[in-house]
Structures are given as structure tokens and as C-alpha cells.
mmCIF file of C-alpha atoms in Angstrom:
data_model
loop_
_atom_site.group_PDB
_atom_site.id
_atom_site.type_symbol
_atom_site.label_atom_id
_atom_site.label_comp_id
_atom_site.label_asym_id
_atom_site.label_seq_id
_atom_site.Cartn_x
_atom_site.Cartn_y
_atom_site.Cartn_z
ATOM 1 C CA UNK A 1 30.603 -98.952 4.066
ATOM 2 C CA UNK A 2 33.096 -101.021 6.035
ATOM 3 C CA UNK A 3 30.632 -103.468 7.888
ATOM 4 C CA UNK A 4 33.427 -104.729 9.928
ATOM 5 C CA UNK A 5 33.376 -101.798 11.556
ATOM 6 C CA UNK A 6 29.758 -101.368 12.439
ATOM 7 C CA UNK A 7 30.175 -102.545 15.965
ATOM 8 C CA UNK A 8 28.153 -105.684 15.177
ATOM 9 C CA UNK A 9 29.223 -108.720 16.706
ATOM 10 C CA UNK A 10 31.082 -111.046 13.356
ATOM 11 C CA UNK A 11 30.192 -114.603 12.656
ATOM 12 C CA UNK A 12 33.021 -115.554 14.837
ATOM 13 C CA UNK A 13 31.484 -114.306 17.714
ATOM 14 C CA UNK A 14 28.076 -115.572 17.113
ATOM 15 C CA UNK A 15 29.680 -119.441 16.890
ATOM 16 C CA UNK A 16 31.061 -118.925 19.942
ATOM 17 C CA UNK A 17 27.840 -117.449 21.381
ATOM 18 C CA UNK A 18 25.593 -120.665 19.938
ATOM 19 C CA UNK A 19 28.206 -122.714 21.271
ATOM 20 C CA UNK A 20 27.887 -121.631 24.312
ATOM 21 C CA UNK A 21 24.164 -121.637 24.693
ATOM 22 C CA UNK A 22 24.522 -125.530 23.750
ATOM 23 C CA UNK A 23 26.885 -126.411 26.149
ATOM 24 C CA UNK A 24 24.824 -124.615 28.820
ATOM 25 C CA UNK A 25 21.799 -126.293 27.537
ATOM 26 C CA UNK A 26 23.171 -130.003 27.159
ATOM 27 C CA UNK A 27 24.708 -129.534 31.419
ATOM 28 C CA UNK A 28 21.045 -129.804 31.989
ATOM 29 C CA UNK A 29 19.645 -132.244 29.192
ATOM 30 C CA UNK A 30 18.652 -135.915 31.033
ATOM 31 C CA UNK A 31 21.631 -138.401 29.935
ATOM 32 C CA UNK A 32 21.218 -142.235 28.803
ATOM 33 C CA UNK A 33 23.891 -143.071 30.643
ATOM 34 C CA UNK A 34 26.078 -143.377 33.639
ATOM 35 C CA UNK A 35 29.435 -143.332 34.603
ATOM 36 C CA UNK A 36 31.946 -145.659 36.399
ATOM 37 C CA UNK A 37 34.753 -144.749 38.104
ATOM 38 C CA UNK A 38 37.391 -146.510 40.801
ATOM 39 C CA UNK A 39 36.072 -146.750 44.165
ATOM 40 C CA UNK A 40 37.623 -147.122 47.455
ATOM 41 C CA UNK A 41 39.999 -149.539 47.995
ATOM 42 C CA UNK A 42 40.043 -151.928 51.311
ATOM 43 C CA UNK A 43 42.829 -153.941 53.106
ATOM 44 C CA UNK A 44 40.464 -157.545 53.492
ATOM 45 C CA UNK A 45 43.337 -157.638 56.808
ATOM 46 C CA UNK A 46 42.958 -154.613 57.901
ATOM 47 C CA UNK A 47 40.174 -152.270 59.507
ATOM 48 C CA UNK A 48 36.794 -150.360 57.963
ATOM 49 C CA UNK A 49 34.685 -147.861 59.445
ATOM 50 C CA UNK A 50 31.648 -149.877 61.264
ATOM 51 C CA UNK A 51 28.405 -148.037 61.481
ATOM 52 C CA UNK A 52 29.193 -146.200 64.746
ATOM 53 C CA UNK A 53 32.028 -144.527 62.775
ATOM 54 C CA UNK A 54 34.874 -146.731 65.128
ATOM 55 C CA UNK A 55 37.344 -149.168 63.050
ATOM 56 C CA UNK A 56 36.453 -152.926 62.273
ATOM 57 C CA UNK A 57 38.289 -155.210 61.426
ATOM 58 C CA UNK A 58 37.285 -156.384 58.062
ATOM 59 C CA UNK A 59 38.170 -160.360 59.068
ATOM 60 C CA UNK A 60 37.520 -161.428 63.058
ATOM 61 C CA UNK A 61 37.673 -164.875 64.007
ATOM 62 C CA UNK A 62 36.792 -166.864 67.410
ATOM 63 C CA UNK A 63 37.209 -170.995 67.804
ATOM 64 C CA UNK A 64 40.396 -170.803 66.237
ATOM 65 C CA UNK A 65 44.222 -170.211 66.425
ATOM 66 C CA UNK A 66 44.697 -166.995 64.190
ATOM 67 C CA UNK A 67 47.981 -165.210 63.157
ATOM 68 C CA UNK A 68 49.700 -161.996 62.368
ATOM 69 C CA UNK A 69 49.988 -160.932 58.692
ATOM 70 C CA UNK A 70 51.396 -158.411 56.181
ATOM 71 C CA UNK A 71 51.378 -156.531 53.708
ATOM 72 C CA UNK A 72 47.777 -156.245 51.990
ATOM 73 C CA UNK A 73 44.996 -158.266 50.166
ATOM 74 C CA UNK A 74 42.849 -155.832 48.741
ATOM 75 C CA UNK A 75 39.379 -156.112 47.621
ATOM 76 C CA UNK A 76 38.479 -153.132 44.938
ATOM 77 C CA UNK A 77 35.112 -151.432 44.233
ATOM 78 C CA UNK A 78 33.413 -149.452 41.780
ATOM 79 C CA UNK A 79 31.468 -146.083 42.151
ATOM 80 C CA UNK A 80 28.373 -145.266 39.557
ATOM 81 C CA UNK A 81 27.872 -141.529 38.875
ATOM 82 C CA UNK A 82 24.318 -141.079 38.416
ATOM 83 C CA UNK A 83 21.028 -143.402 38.440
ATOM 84 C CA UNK A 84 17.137 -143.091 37.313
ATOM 85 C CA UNK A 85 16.423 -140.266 39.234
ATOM 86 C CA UNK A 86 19.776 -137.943 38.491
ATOM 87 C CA UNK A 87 22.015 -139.002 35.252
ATOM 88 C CA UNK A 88 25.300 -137.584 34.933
ATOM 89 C CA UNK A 89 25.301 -134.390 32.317
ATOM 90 C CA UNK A 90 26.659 -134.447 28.413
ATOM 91 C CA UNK A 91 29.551 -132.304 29.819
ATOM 92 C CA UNK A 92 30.126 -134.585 32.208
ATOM 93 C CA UNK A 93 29.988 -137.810 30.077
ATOM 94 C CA UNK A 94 32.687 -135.991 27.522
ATOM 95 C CA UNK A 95 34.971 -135.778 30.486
ATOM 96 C CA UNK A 96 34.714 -139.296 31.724
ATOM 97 C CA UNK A 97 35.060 -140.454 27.910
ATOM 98 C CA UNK A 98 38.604 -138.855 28.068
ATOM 99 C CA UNK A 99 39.722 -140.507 31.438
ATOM 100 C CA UNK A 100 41.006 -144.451 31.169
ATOM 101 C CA UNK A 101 40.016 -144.852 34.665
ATOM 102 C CA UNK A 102 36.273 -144.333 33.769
ATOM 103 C CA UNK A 103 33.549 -145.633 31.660
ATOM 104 C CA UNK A 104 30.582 -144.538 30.414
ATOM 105 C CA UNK A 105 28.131 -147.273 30.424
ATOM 106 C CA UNK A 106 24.216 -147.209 29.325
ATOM 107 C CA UNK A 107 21.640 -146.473 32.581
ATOM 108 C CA UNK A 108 19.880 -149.284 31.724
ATOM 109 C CA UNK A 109 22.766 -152.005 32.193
ATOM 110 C CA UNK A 110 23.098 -150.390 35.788
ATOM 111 C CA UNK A 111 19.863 -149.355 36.733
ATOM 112 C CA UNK A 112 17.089 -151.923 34.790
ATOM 113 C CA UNK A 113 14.105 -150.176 33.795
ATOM 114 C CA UNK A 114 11.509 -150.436 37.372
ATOM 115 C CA UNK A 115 14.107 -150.722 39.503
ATOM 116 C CA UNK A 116 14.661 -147.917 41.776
ATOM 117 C CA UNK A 117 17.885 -147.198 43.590
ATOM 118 C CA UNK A 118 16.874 -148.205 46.894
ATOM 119 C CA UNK A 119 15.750 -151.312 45.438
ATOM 120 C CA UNK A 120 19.184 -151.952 43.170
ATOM 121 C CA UNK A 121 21.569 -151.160 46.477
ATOM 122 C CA UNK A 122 18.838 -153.951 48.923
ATOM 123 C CA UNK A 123 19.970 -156.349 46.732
ATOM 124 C CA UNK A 124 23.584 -155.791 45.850
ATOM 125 C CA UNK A 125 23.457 -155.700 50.209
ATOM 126 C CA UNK A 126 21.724 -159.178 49.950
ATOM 127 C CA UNK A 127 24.636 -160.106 47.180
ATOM 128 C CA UNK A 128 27.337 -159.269 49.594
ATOM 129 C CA UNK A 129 26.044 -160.809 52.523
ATOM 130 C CA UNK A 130 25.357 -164.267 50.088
ATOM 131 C CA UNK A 131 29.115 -163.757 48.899
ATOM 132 C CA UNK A 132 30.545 -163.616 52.569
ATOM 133 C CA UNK A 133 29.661 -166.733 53.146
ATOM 134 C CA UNK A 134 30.161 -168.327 50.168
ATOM 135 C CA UNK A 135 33.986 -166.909 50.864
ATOM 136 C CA UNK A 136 34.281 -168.215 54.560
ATOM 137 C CA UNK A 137 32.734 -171.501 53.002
ATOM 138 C CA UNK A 138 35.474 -171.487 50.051
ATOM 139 C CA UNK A 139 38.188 -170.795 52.751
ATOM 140 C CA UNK A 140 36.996 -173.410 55.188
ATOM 141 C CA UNK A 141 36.811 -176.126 52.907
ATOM 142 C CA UNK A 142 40.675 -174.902 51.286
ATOM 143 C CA UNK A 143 41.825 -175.453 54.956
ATOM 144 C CA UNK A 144 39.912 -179.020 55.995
ATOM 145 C CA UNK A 145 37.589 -177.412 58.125
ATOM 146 C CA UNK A 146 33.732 -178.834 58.271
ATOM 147 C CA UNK A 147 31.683 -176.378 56.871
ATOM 148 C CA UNK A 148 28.386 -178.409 57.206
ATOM 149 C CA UNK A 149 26.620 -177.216 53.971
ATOM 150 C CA UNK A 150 22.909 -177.567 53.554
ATOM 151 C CA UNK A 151 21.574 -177.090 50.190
ATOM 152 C CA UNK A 152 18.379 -175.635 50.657
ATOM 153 C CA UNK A 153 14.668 -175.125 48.289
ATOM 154 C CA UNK A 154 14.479 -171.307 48.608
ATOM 155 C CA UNK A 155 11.104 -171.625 45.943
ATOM 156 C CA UNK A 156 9.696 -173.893 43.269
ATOM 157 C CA UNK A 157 8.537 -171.786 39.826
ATOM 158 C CA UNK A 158 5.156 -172.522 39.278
ATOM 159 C CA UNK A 159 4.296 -174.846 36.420
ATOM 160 C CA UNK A 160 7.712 -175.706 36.690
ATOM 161 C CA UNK A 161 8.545 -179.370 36.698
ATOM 162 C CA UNK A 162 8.820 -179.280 40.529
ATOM 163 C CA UNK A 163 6.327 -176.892 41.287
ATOM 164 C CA UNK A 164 3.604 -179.318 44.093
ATOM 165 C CA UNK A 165 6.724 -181.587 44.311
ATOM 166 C CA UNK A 166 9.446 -179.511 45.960
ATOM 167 C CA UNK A 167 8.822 -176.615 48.980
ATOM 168 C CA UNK A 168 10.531 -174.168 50.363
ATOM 169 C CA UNK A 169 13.215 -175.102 52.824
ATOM 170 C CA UNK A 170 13.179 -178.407 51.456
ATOM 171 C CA UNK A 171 16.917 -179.405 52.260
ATOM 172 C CA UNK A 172 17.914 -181.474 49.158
ATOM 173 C CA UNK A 173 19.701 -183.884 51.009
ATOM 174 C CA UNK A 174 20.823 -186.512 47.404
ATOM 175 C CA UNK A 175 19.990 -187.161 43.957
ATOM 176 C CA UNK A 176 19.461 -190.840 42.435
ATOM 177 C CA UNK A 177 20.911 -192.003 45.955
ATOM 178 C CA UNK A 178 24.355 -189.644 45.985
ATOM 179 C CA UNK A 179 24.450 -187.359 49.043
ATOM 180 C CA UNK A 180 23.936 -183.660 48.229
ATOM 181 C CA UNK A 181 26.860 -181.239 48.809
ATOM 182 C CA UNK A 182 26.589 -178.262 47.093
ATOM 183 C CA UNK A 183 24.138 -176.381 44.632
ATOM 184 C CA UNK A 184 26.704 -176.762 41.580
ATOM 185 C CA UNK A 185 26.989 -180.589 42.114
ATOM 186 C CA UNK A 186 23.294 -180.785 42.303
ATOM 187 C CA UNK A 187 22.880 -178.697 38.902
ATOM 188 C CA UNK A 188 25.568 -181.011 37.035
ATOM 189 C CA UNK A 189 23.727 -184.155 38.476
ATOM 190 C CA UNK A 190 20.781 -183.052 37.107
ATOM 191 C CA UNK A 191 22.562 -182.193 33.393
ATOM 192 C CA UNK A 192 24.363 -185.466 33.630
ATOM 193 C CA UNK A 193 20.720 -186.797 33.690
ATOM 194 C CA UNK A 194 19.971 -185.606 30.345
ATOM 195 C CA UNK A 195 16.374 -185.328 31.005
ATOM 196 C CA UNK A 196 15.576 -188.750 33.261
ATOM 197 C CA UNK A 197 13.845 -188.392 35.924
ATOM 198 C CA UNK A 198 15.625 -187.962 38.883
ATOM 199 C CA UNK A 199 14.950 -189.141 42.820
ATOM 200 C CA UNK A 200 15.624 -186.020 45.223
ATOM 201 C CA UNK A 201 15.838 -187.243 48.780
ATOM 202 C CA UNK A 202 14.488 -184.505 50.687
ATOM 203 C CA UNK A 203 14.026 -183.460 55.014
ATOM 204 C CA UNK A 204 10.544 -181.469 55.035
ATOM 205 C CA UNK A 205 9.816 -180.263 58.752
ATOM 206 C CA UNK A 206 12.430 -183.026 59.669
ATOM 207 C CA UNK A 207 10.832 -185.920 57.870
ATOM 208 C CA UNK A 208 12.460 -187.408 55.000
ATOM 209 C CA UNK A 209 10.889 -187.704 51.806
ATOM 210 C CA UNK A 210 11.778 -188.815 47.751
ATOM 211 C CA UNK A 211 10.377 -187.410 45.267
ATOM 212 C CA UNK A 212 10.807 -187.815 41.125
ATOM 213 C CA UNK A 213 11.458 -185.151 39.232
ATOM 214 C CA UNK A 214 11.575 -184.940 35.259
ATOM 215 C CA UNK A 215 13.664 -181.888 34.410
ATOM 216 C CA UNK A 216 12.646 -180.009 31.363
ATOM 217 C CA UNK A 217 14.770 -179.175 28.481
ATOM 218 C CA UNK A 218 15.733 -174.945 28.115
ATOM 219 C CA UNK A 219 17.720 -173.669 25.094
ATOM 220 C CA UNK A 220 19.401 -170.056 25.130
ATOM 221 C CA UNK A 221 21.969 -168.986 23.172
ATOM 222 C CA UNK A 222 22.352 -172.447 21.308
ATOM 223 C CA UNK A 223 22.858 -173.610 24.692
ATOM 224 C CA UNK A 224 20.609 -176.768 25.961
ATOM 225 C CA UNK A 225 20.524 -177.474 29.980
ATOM 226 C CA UNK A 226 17.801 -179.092 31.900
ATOM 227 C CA UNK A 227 15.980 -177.303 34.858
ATOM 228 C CA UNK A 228 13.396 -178.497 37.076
ATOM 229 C CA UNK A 229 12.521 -174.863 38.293
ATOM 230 C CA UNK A 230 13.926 -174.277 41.660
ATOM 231 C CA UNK A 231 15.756 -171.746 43.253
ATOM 232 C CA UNK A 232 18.216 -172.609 45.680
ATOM 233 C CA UNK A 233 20.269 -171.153 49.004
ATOM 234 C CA UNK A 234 23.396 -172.827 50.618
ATOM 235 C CA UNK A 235 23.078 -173.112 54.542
ATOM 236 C CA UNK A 236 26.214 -173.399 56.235
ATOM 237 C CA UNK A 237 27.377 -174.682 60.095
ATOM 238 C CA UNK A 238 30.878 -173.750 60.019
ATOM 239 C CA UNK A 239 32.921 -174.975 62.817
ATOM 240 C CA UNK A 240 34.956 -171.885 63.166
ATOM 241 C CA UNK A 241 32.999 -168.345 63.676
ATOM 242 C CA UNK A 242 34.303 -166.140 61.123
ATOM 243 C CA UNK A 243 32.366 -162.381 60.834
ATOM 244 C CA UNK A 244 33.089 -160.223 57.648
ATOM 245 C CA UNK A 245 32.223 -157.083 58.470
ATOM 246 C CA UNK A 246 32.082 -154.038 55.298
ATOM 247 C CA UNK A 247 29.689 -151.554 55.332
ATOM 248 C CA UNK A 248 28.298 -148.965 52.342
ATOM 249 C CA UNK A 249 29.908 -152.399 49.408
ATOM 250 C CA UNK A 250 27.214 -154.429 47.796
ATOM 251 C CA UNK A 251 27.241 -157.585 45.350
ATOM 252 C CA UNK A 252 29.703 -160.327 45.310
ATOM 253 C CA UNK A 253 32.711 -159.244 43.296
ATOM 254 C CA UNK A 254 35.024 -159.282 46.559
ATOM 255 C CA UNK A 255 34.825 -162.791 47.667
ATOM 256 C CA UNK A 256 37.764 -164.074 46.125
ATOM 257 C CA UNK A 257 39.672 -161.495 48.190
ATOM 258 C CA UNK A 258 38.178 -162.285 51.438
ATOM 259 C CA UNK A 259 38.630 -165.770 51.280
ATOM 260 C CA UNK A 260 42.498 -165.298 50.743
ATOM 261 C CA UNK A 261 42.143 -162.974 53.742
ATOM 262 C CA UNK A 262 40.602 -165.307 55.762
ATOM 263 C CA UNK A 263 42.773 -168.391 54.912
ATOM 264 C CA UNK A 264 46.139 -165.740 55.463
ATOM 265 C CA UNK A 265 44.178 -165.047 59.277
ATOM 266 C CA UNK A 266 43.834 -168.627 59.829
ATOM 267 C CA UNK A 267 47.811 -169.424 58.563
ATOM 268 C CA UNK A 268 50.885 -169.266 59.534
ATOM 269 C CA UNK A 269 52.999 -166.761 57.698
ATOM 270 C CA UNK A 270 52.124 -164.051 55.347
ATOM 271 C CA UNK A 271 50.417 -165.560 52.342
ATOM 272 C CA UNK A 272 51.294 -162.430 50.546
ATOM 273 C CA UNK A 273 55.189 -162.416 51.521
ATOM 274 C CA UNK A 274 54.635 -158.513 52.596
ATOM 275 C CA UNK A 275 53.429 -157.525 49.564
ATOM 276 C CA UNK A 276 50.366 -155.169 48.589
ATOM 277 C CA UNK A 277 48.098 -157.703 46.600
ATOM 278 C CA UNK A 278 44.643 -156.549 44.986
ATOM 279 C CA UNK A 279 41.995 -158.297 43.516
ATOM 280 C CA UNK A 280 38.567 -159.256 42.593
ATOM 281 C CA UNK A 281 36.583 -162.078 41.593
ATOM 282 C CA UNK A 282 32.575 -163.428 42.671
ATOM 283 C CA UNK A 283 33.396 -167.275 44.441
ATOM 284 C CA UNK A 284 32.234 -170.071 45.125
ATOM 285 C CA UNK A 285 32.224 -172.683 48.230
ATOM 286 C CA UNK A 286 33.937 -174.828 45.690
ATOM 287 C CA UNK A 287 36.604 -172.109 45.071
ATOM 288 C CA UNK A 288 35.519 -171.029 41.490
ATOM 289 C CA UNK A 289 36.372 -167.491 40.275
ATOM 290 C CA UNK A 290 34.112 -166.140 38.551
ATOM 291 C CA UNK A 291 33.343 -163.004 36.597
ATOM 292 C CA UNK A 292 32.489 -159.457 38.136
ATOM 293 C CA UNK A 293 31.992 -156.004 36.055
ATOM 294 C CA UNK A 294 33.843 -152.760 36.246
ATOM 295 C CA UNK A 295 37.364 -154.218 36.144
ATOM 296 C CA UNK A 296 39.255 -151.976 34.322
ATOM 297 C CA UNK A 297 38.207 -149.545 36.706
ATOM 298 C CA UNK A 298 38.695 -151.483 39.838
ATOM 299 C CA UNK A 299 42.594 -151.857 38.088
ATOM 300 C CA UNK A 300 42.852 -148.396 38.131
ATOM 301 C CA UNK A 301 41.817 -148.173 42.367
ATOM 302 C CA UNK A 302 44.270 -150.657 42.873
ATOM 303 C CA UNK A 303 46.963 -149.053 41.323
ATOM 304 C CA UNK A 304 46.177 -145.786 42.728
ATOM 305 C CA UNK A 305 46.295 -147.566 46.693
ATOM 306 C CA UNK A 306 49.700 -148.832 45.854
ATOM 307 C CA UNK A 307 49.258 -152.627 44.465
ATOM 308 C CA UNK A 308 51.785 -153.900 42.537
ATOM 309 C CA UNK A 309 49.702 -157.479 41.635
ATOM 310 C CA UNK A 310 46.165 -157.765 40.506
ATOM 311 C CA UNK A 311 44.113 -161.062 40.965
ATOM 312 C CA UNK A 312 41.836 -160.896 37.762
ATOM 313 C CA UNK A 313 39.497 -163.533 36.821
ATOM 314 C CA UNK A 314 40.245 -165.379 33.530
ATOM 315 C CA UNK A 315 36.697 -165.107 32.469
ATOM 316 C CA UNK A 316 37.332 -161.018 32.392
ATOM 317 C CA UNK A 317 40.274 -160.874 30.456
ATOM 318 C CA UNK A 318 38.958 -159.730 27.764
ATOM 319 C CA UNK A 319 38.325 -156.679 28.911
ATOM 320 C CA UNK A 320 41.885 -156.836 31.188
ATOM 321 C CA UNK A 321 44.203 -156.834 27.743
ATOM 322 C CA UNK A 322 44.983 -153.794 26.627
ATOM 323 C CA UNK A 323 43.760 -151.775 29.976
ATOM 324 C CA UNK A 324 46.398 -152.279 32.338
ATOM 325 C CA UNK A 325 47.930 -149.607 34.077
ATOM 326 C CA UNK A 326 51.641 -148.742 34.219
ATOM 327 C CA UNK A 327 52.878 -150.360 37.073
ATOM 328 C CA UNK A 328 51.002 -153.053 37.934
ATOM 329 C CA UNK A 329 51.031 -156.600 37.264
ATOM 330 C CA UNK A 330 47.455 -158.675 36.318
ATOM 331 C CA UNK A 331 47.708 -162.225 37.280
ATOM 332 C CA UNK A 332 45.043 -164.808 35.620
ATOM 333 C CA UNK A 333 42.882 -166.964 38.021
ATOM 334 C CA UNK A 334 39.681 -169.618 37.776
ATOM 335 C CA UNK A 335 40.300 -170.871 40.824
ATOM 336 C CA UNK A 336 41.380 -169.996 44.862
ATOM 337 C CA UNK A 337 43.650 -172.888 44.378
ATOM 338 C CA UNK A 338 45.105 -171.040 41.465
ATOM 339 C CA UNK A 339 45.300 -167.916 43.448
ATOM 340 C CA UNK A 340 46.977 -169.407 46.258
ATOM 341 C CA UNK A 341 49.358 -170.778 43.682
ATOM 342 C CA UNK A 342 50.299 -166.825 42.791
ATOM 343 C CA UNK A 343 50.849 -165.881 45.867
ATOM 344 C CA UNK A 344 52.873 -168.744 46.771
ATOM 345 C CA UNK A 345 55.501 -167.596 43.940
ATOM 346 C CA UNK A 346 55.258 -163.992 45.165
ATOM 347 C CA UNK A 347 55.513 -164.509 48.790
ATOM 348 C CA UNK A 348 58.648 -166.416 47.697
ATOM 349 C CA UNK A 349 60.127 -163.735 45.596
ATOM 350 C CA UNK A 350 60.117 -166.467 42.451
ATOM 351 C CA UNK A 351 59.911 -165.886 38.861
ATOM 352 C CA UNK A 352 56.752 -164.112 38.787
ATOM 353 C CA UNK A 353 56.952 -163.424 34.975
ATOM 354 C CA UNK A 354 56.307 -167.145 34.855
ATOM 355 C CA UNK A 355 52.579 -166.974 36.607
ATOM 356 C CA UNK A 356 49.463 -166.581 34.111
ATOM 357 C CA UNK A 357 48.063 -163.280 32.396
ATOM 358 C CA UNK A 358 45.967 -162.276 30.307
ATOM 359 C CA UNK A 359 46.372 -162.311 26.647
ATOM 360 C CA UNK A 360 44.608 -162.095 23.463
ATOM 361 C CA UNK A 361 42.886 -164.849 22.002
ATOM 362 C CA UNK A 362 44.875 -166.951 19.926
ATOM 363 C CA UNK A 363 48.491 -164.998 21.205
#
């Protein structure tokens, strides 16, 4: 007998059948993972939706002289696809792991274990908001202003070395007798120490105080630093008002953007010569760039709104090389004065094959 002909369904058609049934059943399996993809793009001199649903402008200023501008400094974001309570599905995943634009990164580097979503987007909002003014402060200080920085006790770690010695809103006013200026010049004071005690001059409820502190000694990573166990806040009284207002983006990757926006506001000129700029970068009041994550998506948004340069930070070119979309141009930066630097040659139409990218190590 010919069983071909026996009207049963072949092997063929029973692959395709189990296939089938896996693929329907894996679209509803729970996923380890998320995915990230580019999100919108904004003009840090332009306008936002406000909460009312009216435009904002991104940058407003009041107490001083401000002036027209062009072109665009962008500041790029990043949009996760799933959390704890609904991860993306294996169907899904397989797509993203096809696109350039996206990644597919583990739940768990996204969402930590006990931390719900609510909880993760209060306190990329309470990154953002510490980012603004680190950015106004970076800005300010680029431009001469006063910006009247505080460094300020927000806790001491108990059985730390300054736990019943230091309070919160202690305003660290100088160590060993040098005045106080900012959290990072406090922290390499305190290395420099090597472990001596050190004299913090302190105002508690307006009185002034000194206290000794003996930092203790923390290894991680083969790296020693010294700590006395303190968490600390900058307080700022800037001269000028400046209001950054972007609602719906959390954590600090775009202050490096909005400080260029605010020094172009503040400036004569377009500090972009016209062009469409984007960026990223976390930064300081000092005007250190630092790292952020999901750049080679936030490459791909800025492409896709029209940039032709990208402001990376150096400490992210690793994952820059190699990623870089057709038609746009990645330009290396530690520092605002760096960045400024860029734009400089750009706004001038100079050589701007000359200005720093990223590269392999050791090319």
C-alpha cells in the first residue's frame, strides 16, 4: 500500500505543526529579559509638552540677557520594553536581536530584584531633577557666574567612621582648614589624606563646629579609597534663575546636553553654527562627562531626528566603536570644556575630521 497516499498528514507537516505549537507557546512563556530601543529625541532649545499638554520651553531663563539660537542640541533617550510585572515575549526578543538599533539586555540589570517599577521611574525622576542642577551649576560656573554651592550631609552610615560625628544637613563648609567647594574636591581631600584624620569645619543649625574624622580604608576591585560614611547633596544659590523643564525622562544621562543649551541661551551666537548636534553624557558642576547606558541606541534616535554629530562620552566608547550609524559623526568628550571645544570647530565649519573619536584600544 502506498502510505503516501493515505491522507495522513507526512512528517513534513507534523514539523511544521510542532513548530508552530512552540512558537505559540514561547509568545506567552515569562522572558529574562528586556529590550532597549531609541527613544524620543528633544531639541534642549526648543519646546516639550508640559503636563497641561501646552509647549515648554525646555531652557527659560530670568535675571539675565539671553539670545536667539539655531540649529539643535539634542539630548537622546532610551525606551525599555518590558519590566517585572510584563517581560517582552521569546518572539519578541528574536526580533529585537536582529535590529542594530535594539538590545536585549537581562531584567535584572534594568529592573533589580525588589524594585518595582513605580519605585525604579521615582528615582530615575529624583536622578533627573539632581542632574538639572548639576547642569545649570556646570554652565554657570563655564560662564563666571556665582553659583553659591553648599555641600551638604544628606546622612551618616551607621557604624561608619562619622556616624555620632556628622548630621544631616551638616554643610561641610572645609577640610584641614581649606574651604569646601564641591563634593568631588571633598572626596579627593579626603584620599589625599591617606587615612589621617581629617578636621571638617561644619554650620549645624547655624553654629559652626570641627570635628575629626578618621576615614576607613575600602578595597573593591583591587581598588583602595578611604570613606568616612557619608552621603552627600550639593545646594546651590545661583545668581541667574534658570528652570529645566522635561517631563515623562528620568536619570541623569542628559546633562551634558542641557548645559550646552543653557550656556548657547546665555551667549551670543549659535554655539552650534546652525547645525543639528546630539548628545549625551551624566555631568558634573565641575564639567566632567561621565558615563550613561544605552548609547548605541540613543546613536540610533539621533540619527533617525536628523543629527549629523554625536557628543559621546570617552568613558563609553567602548561600546561606541563599531556601532555607529551611517551618517553620523561620534565626537569623544570628558569634559564640557572639551565639548565646547567641538562645537567651536563645527560652528566654524573647520576641519572636523581633526576633533576626537572613538577608537579601539591600542589603534
Amino acid at each position: 500500500m502506498d502510505r503516501t497516499r493515505s491522507g495522513k498528514p507526512g512528517l513534513g507537516v507534523w514539523a511544521l505543526i510542532v513548530a508552530l505549537i512552540a512558537l505559540v507557546v514561547l509568545t506567552f512563556l515569562p522572558t529574562p529579559y528586556v529590550i532597549q530601543r531609541p527613544g524620543p529625541v528633544y531639541d534642549t532649545l526648543g519646546t516639550a509638552t508640559g503636563t497641561d499638554g501646552e509647549q515648554v520651553p525646555l531652557i527659560s531663563v530670568e535675571g539675565a540677557e539671553t539670545f536667539e539660537t539655531g540649529g539643535t542640541l539634542d539630548l537622546t533617550t532610551v525606551q525599555v520594553v518590558g519590566n517585572r510585572e510584563r517581560t517582552p515575549s521569546w518572539f519578541e526578543l528574536a526580533l529585537a536581536w536582529m535590529d542594530w538599533s535594539r538590545a536585549v539586555v537581562p531584567l535584572d540589570s534594568v529592573f533589580p530584584e525588589g524594585v518595582t517599577t513605580e519605585q525604579r521611574d521615582e528615582r530615575n525622576a529624583m536622578l533627573m531633577v539632581d542632574s538639572q542642577h548639576e547642569a545649570t551649576a556646570a554652565a554657570l560656573n563655564e560662564l563666571g557666574y556665582d553659583t553659591g554651592a553648599k555641600v551638604v550631609v544628606q546622612e551618616a552610615v551607621a557604624d561608619a567612621p562619622a556616624d555620632g560625628l556628622l548630621e544631616g544637613e551638616d554643610v561641610i563648609t572645609a577640610i584641614d582648614g581649606t574651604p569646601v567647594t564641591s563634593a568631588t574636591q571633598l572626596r579627593e581631600a579626603i584620599q589625599k589624606a591617606g587615612g589621617d584624620p581629617v578636621a571638617l569645619t561644619v554650620l549645624r543649625a547655624g553654629e559652626e563646629k570641627t570635628v575629626e574624622v578618621t576615614p576607613e580604608e575600602h578595597t573593591e576591585n583591587d581598588v583602595t579609597t578611604w570613606l568616612i560614611g557619608i552621603t552627600l547633596r550639593t545646594d546651590y544659590d545661583f545668581e541667574v534663575d534658570v528652570t529645566l523643564q522635561l517631563d515623562n525622562v528620568g536619570g541623569p544621562s542628559a546633562g551634558m546636553m542641557f548645559a550646552l543649551g543653557i550656556i548657547d541661551t546665555l551667549t551670543e551666537g549659535e554655539l552650534n553654527g546652525g547645525h543639528n548636534i546630539a548628545g549625551t553624557g551624566t555631568i558634573d558642576a565641575e564639567g566632567t562627562v561621565g558615563p550613561i547606558g544605552g548609547i548605541r541606541q540613543k546613536l540610533y534616535g539621533a540619527r533617525d531626528a536628523g543629527a549629523d554629530f554625536f557628543l559621546a562620552p570617552a568613558s563609553n566608547c567602548d561600546e561606541v566603536v563599531g556601532h555607529v550609524p551611517d551618517g553620523l559623526q561620534v565626537i569623544r568628550t570628558a569634559t564640557l570644556e572639551e565639548s565646547l571645544d567641538a562645537l567651536e570647530v563645527i560652528a566654524a565649519d573647520g576641519d572636523v575630521s581633526s576633533l576626537p573619536t572613538c577608537e579601539l584600544a591600542g589603534s
